[in-house]
Short mmCIF file of C-alpha atoms in Angstrom, two decimals:
data_model
loop_
_atom_site.label_atom_id
_atom_site.label_comp_id
_atom_site.label_asym_id
_atom_site.label_seq_id
_atom_site.Cartn_x
_atom_site.Cartn_y
_atom_site.Cartn_z
CA MET I 1 -2.34 -98.16 -159.32
CA TYR I 2 -2.65 -101.68 -159.95
CA ARG I 3 -0.12 -102.47 -157.16
CA ILE I 4 -2.15 -100.34 -154.72
CA ARG I 5 -5.28 -102.12 -155.57
CA SER I 6 -3.58 -105.50 -154.99
CA VAL I 7 -2.25 -104.39 -151.48
CA LEU I 8 -5.78 -103.35 -150.56
CA VAL I 9 -7.27 -106.62 -151.63
CA MET I 10 -4.75 -108.55 -149.73
CA LEU I 11 -5.33 -106.32 -146.59
CA ALA I 12 -9.08 -107.09 -146.97
CA CYS I 13 -8.56 -110.72 -147.09
CA VAL I 14 -6.27 -110.69 -144.08
CA VAL I 15 -9.01 -108.66 -142.11
CA ALA I 16 -11.68 -111.08 -143.21
CA ALA I 17 -9.67 -114.06 -142.10
CA ALA I 18 -8.81 -112.58 -138.85
CA GLY I 19 -12.37 -111.80 -138.17
CA ALA I 20 -13.43 -115.23 -138.92
CA THR I 21 -10.85 -116.64 -136.45
CA THR I 22 -11.86 -114.35 -133.88
CA SER I 23 -15.52 -115.19 -134.15
CA ALA I 24 -14.68 -118.88 -133.98
CA VAL I 25 -12.80 -118.59 -130.70
CA ALA I 26 -15.38 -116.26 -129.14
CA ALA I 27 -18.26 -118.73 -129.80
CA PRO I 28 -17.17 -122.26 -128.49
CA GLN I 29 -19.77 -125.03 -128.91
CA THR I 30 -22.12 -125.48 -125.90
CA SER I 31 -22.54 -129.19 -124.84
CA THR I 32 -25.74 -130.51 -123.55
CA LEU I 33 -25.92 -132.84 -120.54
CA VAL I 34 -27.89 -135.88 -121.20
CA ALA I 35 -27.18 -138.21 -118.34
CA ILE I 36 -25.86 -138.44 -114.74
CA ARG I 37 -24.92 -141.80 -113.28
CA ALA I 38 -23.26 -142.79 -109.95
CA ALA I 39 -21.86 -146.10 -108.72
CA HIS I 40 -19.57 -147.58 -106.06
CA HIS I 41 -16.25 -149.07 -107.07
CA PRO I 42 -13.48 -150.47 -104.74
CA ASP I 43 -12.27 -147.51 -102.61
CA TYR I 44 -14.32 -144.85 -104.40
CA ASP I 45 -17.71 -143.58 -105.50
CA ARG I 46 -17.86 -142.45 -109.21
CA VAL I 47 -20.15 -139.84 -110.50
CA VAL I 48 -20.32 -139.48 -114.27
CA PHE I 49 -21.75 -136.54 -116.32
CA GLU I 50 -22.42 -137.34 -119.94
CA PHE I 51 -22.77 -134.83 -122.80
CA THR I 52 -23.61 -134.56 -126.45
CA GLY I 53 -21.05 -132.46 -128.25
CA PRO I 54 -17.46 -132.05 -127.02
CA VAL I 55 -16.31 -132.39 -123.49
CA PRO I 56 -16.94 -129.04 -121.68
CA ALA I 57 -13.82 -126.97 -121.86
CA GLN I 58 -14.00 -125.90 -118.20
CA ARG I 59 -14.66 -128.23 -115.21
CA VAL I 60 -13.73 -127.34 -111.72
CA ALA I 61 -14.57 -129.30 -108.58
CA GLY I 62 -14.03 -127.98 -105.08
CA TYR I 63 -15.67 -128.27 -101.50
CA VAL I 64 -17.90 -125.41 -100.56
CA PRO I 65 -19.48 -124.68 -97.19
CA GLU I 66 -22.92 -123.91 -98.78
CA LEU I 67 -24.50 -124.73 -102.14
CA ILE I 68 -25.60 -121.49 -103.67
CA GLY I 69 -27.99 -121.34 -106.53
CA ASP I 70 -27.01 -119.62 -109.86
CA PRO I 71 -28.30 -117.13 -110.61
CA SER I 72 -30.63 -116.67 -107.75
CA GLY I 73 -27.85 -116.47 -105.05
CA LEU I 74 -30.17 -118.43 -102.72
CA PRO I 75 -28.99 -121.54 -100.72
CA VAL I 76 -29.95 -124.88 -102.22
CA PRO I 77 -30.63 -127.76 -99.81
CA VAL I 78 -28.44 -130.69 -100.26
CA ALA I 79 -27.98 -133.69 -97.72
CA GLY I 80 -24.57 -134.51 -96.46
CA ASP I 81 -21.63 -133.48 -94.07
CA ALA I 82 -19.60 -132.18 -96.96
CA ILE I 83 -20.73 -130.44 -100.25
CA LEU I 84 -18.53 -131.05 -103.45
CA GLN I 85 -19.44 -128.28 -106.11
CA VAL I 86 -18.81 -129.16 -109.75
CA ARG I 87 -18.91 -126.34 -112.42
CA MET I 88 -18.79 -127.12 -116.13
CA ALA I 89 -18.63 -124.66 -119.05
CA SER I 90 -19.57 -124.28 -121.88
CA ALA I 91 -22.33 -126.57 -120.89
CA ARG I 92 -26.14 -126.61 -120.39
CA GLY I 93 -28.75 -129.03 -119.03
CA HIS I 94 -31.76 -127.85 -121.17
CA ASP I 95 -32.83 -127.82 -124.75
CA ASP I 96 -34.05 -124.76 -126.79
CA ASN I 97 -37.45 -125.08 -125.37
CA GLY I 98 -36.06 -124.95 -121.68
CA ASN I 99 -36.75 -128.60 -120.90
CA VAL I 100 -34.18 -130.43 -118.75
CA THR I 101 -32.31 -132.87 -120.82
CA TYR I 102 -30.65 -135.15 -118.21
CA GLY I 103 -33.68 -136.27 -115.96
CA PRO I 104 -34.27 -135.39 -112.29
CA THR I 105 -32.41 -132.38 -111.04
CA ARG I 106 -32.24 -133.84 -107.59
CA ARG I 107 -31.33 -137.41 -107.14
CA THR I 108 -30.33 -139.74 -104.19
CA TYR I 109 -27.97 -142.54 -104.30
CA PRO I 110 -27.44 -145.27 -101.66
CA LEU I 111 -23.57 -145.20 -101.86
CA PRO I 112 -21.08 -145.18 -99.09
CA ASN I 113 -20.11 -141.41 -99.72
CA VAL I 114 -22.42 -139.89 -102.31
CA ILE I 115 -25.80 -139.16 -100.75
CA GLN I 116 -27.34 -136.67 -103.35
CA VAL I 117 -26.55 -135.04 -106.60
CA VAL I 118 -28.49 -131.68 -106.90
CA ASN I 119 -28.43 -129.06 -109.63
CA SER I 120 -27.71 -125.56 -108.46
CA GLY I 121 -27.32 -123.72 -111.82
CA ASP I 122 -27.96 -123.81 -115.43
CA PHE I 123 -27.21 -120.18 -116.70
CA GLU I 124 -25.37 -118.60 -119.40
CA GLY I 125 -23.50 -121.73 -120.55
CA VAL I 126 -22.36 -122.57 -116.89
CA LEU I 127 -23.85 -125.86 -115.40
CA THR I 128 -23.43 -126.34 -111.61
CA PHE I 129 -24.08 -129.41 -109.37
CA GLY I 130 -23.75 -129.97 -105.71
CA ILE I 131 -22.73 -133.63 -104.49
CA GLY I 132 -23.75 -134.15 -100.96
CA LEU I 133 -21.28 -136.33 -99.29
CA ALA I 134 -21.20 -138.40 -95.98
CA GLN I 135 -17.51 -137.45 -95.44
CA ARG I 136 -15.12 -134.98 -97.07
CA THR I 137 -12.44 -137.07 -98.82
CA GLY I 138 -10.10 -136.94 -101.87
CA VAL I 139 -11.42 -136.12 -105.21
CA THR I 140 -10.19 -136.87 -108.73
CA VAL I 141 -11.71 -135.34 -111.93
CA PHE I 142 -11.02 -136.44 -115.43
CA THR I 143 -12.66 -136.64 -118.85
CA LEU I 144 -13.53 -139.44 -121.25
CA THR I 145 -14.75 -139.43 -124.94
CA GLY I 146 -17.02 -141.40 -127.02
CA PRO I 147 -19.31 -140.23 -125.51
CA SER I 148 -18.14 -137.06 -123.96
CA ARG I 149 -17.98 -137.53 -120.10
CA ILE I 150 -16.74 -135.76 -117.00
CA VAL I 151 -15.85 -138.24 -114.28
CA VAL I 152 -15.70 -137.39 -110.63
CA ASP I 153 -14.09 -140.06 -108.39
CA ILE I 154 -14.70 -139.56 -104.53
CA ALA I 155 -12.59 -141.60 -102.20
CA THR I 156 -14.39 -143.94 -99.55
CA PRO I 157 -11.55 -144.53 -97.12
CA PHE I 158 -13.75 -145.80 -94.31
CA ARG I 159 -16.12 -148.64 -93.47
CA THR I 160 -19.96 -148.40 -93.32
CA VAL I 161 -22.70 -150.41 -91.68
CA PRO I 162 -26.21 -150.92 -93.04
CA VAL I 163 -29.19 -149.12 -91.31
CA ASN I 164 -32.82 -148.68 -92.12
CA VAL I 165 -34.64 -145.54 -93.21
CA HIS I 166 -38.42 -145.45 -93.18
CA PHE I 167 -40.41 -143.79 -96.17
CA LEU I 168 -43.96 -143.40 -96.69
CA ASP I 169 -45.48 -146.34 -98.74
CA LEU I 170 -48.10 -144.66 -100.93
CA ASP I 171 -49.88 -147.87 -101.69
CA ARG I 172 -50.23 -148.98 -98.10
CA PHE I 173 -51.32 -145.44 -97.01
CA GLN I 174 -53.93 -145.01 -99.74
CA SER I 175 -55.30 -148.44 -98.84
CA GLY I 176 -55.41 -147.76 -95.23
CA VAL I 177 -53.30 -150.69 -94.42
CA PRO I 178 -50.58 -150.01 -91.76
CA PRO I 179 -47.79 -149.72 -91.36
CA TYR I 180 -47.71 -146.92 -93.68
CA THR I 181 -43.85 -146.86 -93.96
CA ARG I 182 -41.47 -149.31 -95.54
CA ALA I 183 -37.80 -149.59 -94.57
CA VAL I 184 -35.02 -149.52 -97.04
CA THR I 185 -31.23 -149.96 -96.30
CA ARG I 186 -28.59 -147.39 -96.46
CA PRO I 187 -24.92 -147.33 -95.65
CA VAL I 188 -23.78 -145.05 -92.90
CA ILE I 189 -20.37 -144.32 -91.25
CA PRO I 190 -20.09 -145.60 -87.61
CA PRO I 191 -20.25 -144.63 -84.71
CA ALA I 192 -22.71 -141.90 -85.61
CA THR I 193 -25.21 -144.26 -87.02
CA ALA I 194 -28.44 -142.63 -85.85
CA ARG I 195 -27.37 -139.23 -87.31
CA GLY I 196 -26.30 -141.00 -90.48
CA ALA I 197 -29.82 -142.73 -90.76
CA LEU I 198 -31.61 -139.38 -90.45
CA GLN I 199 -29.24 -137.79 -92.93
CA ARG I 200 -30.12 -140.54 -95.44
CA LEU I 201 -33.80 -140.26 -94.55
CA PHE I 202 -33.79 -136.43 -95.38
CA ALA I 203 -32.05 -137.19 -98.65
CA GLY I 204 -35.24 -139.02 -99.66
CA PRO I 205 -35.88 -142.21 -101.94
CA THR I 206 -33.79 -143.15 -104.85
CA GLN I 207 -35.17 -143.11 -108.32
CA ASP I 208 -35.90 -146.91 -108.10
CA GLU I 209 -37.68 -146.35 -104.77
CA LEU I 210 -39.72 -143.56 -106.26
CA ALA I 211 -40.93 -145.86 -108.94
CA GLN I 212 -42.10 -148.17 -106.15
CA ARG I 213 -44.17 -145.36 -104.76
CA LEU I 214 -42.13 -144.62 -101.82
CA ARG I 215 -41.98 -141.00 -100.88
CA PHE I 216 -40.32 -138.70 -98.14
CA VAL I 217 -42.77 -136.62 -96.41
CA ASN I 218 -40.80 -133.57 -95.06
CA SER I 219 -43.63 -131.50 -93.55
CA ASP I 220 -41.81 -128.44 -94.77
CA ALA I 221 -38.66 -129.39 -92.87
CA THR I 222 -35.43 -129.11 -94.88
CA GLY I 223 -33.25 -130.87 -92.37
CA PHE I 224 -32.40 -131.56 -88.75
CA THR I 225 -30.08 -130.44 -86.04
CA ASP I 226 -29.21 -131.12 -82.34
CA LEU I 227 -29.65 -134.88 -82.41
CA SER I 228 -28.85 -136.32 -78.97
CA ILE I 229 -29.64 -139.66 -77.30
CA VAL I 230 -29.59 -139.71 -73.55
CA ASP I 231 -31.18 -142.37 -71.15
CA GLY I 232 -33.09 -143.89 -74.03
CA ILE I 233 -34.57 -140.61 -75.32
CA ALA I 234 -33.62 -139.30 -78.78
CA ARG I 235 -34.21 -135.54 -79.21
CA VAL I 236 -33.97 -133.89 -82.61
CA ARG I 237 -34.98 -130.43 -83.92
CA LEU I 238 -36.28 -129.75 -87.37
CA THR I 239 -34.80 -127.08 -89.48
CA GLY I 240 -36.46 -125.01 -92.06
CA GLY I 241 -40.32 -125.19 -91.75
CA CYS I 242 -42.83 -127.35 -89.89
CA SER I 243 -46.37 -128.13 -90.89
CA SER I 244 -48.51 -131.30 -91.44
CA HIS I 245 -50.68 -129.47 -93.88
CA GLY I 246 -53.64 -131.14 -92.02
CA SER I 247 -52.36 -134.75 -92.95
CA THR I 248 -52.60 -137.69 -90.43
CA PHE I 249 -49.10 -138.69 -91.79
CA SER I 250 -46.03 -136.34 -91.22
CA VAL I 251 -42.23 -136.43 -91.05
CA ALA I 252 -42.53 -137.64 -87.47
CA ASP I 253 -43.91 -140.97 -88.70
CA GLU I 254 -40.64 -141.40 -90.63
CA ILE I 255 -38.22 -140.21 -88.02
CA ILE I 256 -39.57 -142.10 -85.02
CA PRO I 257 -39.17 -145.64 -86.50
CA THR I 258 -35.87 -144.66 -88.26
CA LEU I 259 -34.44 -143.81 -84.77
CA LYS I 260 -36.11 -146.56 -82.83
CA GLN I 261 -34.29 -149.32 -84.71
CA PHE I 262 -31.36 -148.53 -82.48
CA SER I 263 -31.27 -150.21 -79.09
CA SER I 264 -30.16 -146.95 -77.40
CA VAL I 265 -33.44 -145.40 -78.35
CA ARG I 266 -36.70 -146.01 -76.62
CA TRP I 267 -38.56 -142.71 -77.04
CA VAL I 268 -38.25 -139.97 -79.69
CA LYS I 269 -38.94 -136.21 -78.93
CA ILE I 270 -39.13 -134.09 -82.15
CA TYR I 271 -38.76 -130.35 -81.79
CA ASP I 272 -39.94 -127.62 -84.17
CA PRO I 273 -37.27 -125.23 -85.59
CA GLN I 274 -38.06 -122.85 -82.57
CA GLY I 275 -37.18 -125.59 -80.13
CA ASN I 276 -40.88 -126.51 -79.06
CA THR I 277 -42.32 -129.95 -78.54
CA GLU I 278 -45.64 -130.99 -76.82
CA ARG I 279 -44.09 -133.28 -74.15
CA PRO I 280 -40.49 -132.28 -73.49
CA THR I 281 -40.19 -134.32 -70.41
CA GLY I 282 -41.03 -137.90 -69.33
CA GLN I 283 -40.61 -141.29 -71.03
CA THR I 284 -42.82 -140.82 -73.93
CA ASP I 285 -42.68 -139.90 -77.70
CA SER I 286 -43.31 -136.18 -78.44
CA ILE I 287 -44.03 -134.32 -81.58
CA PRO I 288 -44.44 -130.46 -81.95
CA GLU I 289 -47.87 -128.99 -82.42
CA CYS I 290 -47.05 -128.09 -86.15
CA LEU I 291 -47.10 -131.77 -86.92
CA GLU I 292 -50.51 -132.46 -85.58
CA PRO I 293 -53.20 -133.04 -88.15
#
């Protein structure tokens, strides 16, 4: 009887130990994202995701044709000709009260390749971002500790040239002192410099520029398409929506000076998403009715 009791006690200990081990494996620690940084280095742009806790066990980066929100399943706008999706688990970007822990969920960078970093998911321990790029290039992902970081290096095997993009200057606009836009510099890849300039315009101001009270007024447009320049006339169609909301300042006031910096452009005709503009012919600027005050 004593031997039977001893065996039963030993079996109970083994079961308890196995249960403890299984529980530990099934509940890995979830790390919290606390910072995102991006900077240019010789031959590559670097994006860094910094965490409290251990480095997330899973990290996958790959190009996608479209950035999809998790769990909504809806498209998430991101500026760029290529979208690099970065998924990290077990990781989160919010605290126990649901507050974001790493700052703006959408941010713009004036780097040769990296245009935007946009959050597209923070759900059930999976954190997802889209990195909007000027060009699809090689990518290297690795980790660092002290603090925990996931590092994404994106190659920049091309030259760029500086162009201007024009954003609304809130101080000048509110004071009634024209011009109401201020130009900032962005790198773009030639020869498609006009297209690159519009792409950077729709990405919006950087965090430093936002602090200087620069804003991008999109008038409900999410992007642009069909840009052409023929005989001094630039034509571009808005995508998404189109509405001035009664304001005397619209996205047209940013697009027109951004395109007219180029010697090949004398007039700019902007079309709504349905392909309409007020003066489609003639040597004159034109906006669609939806951008009228």
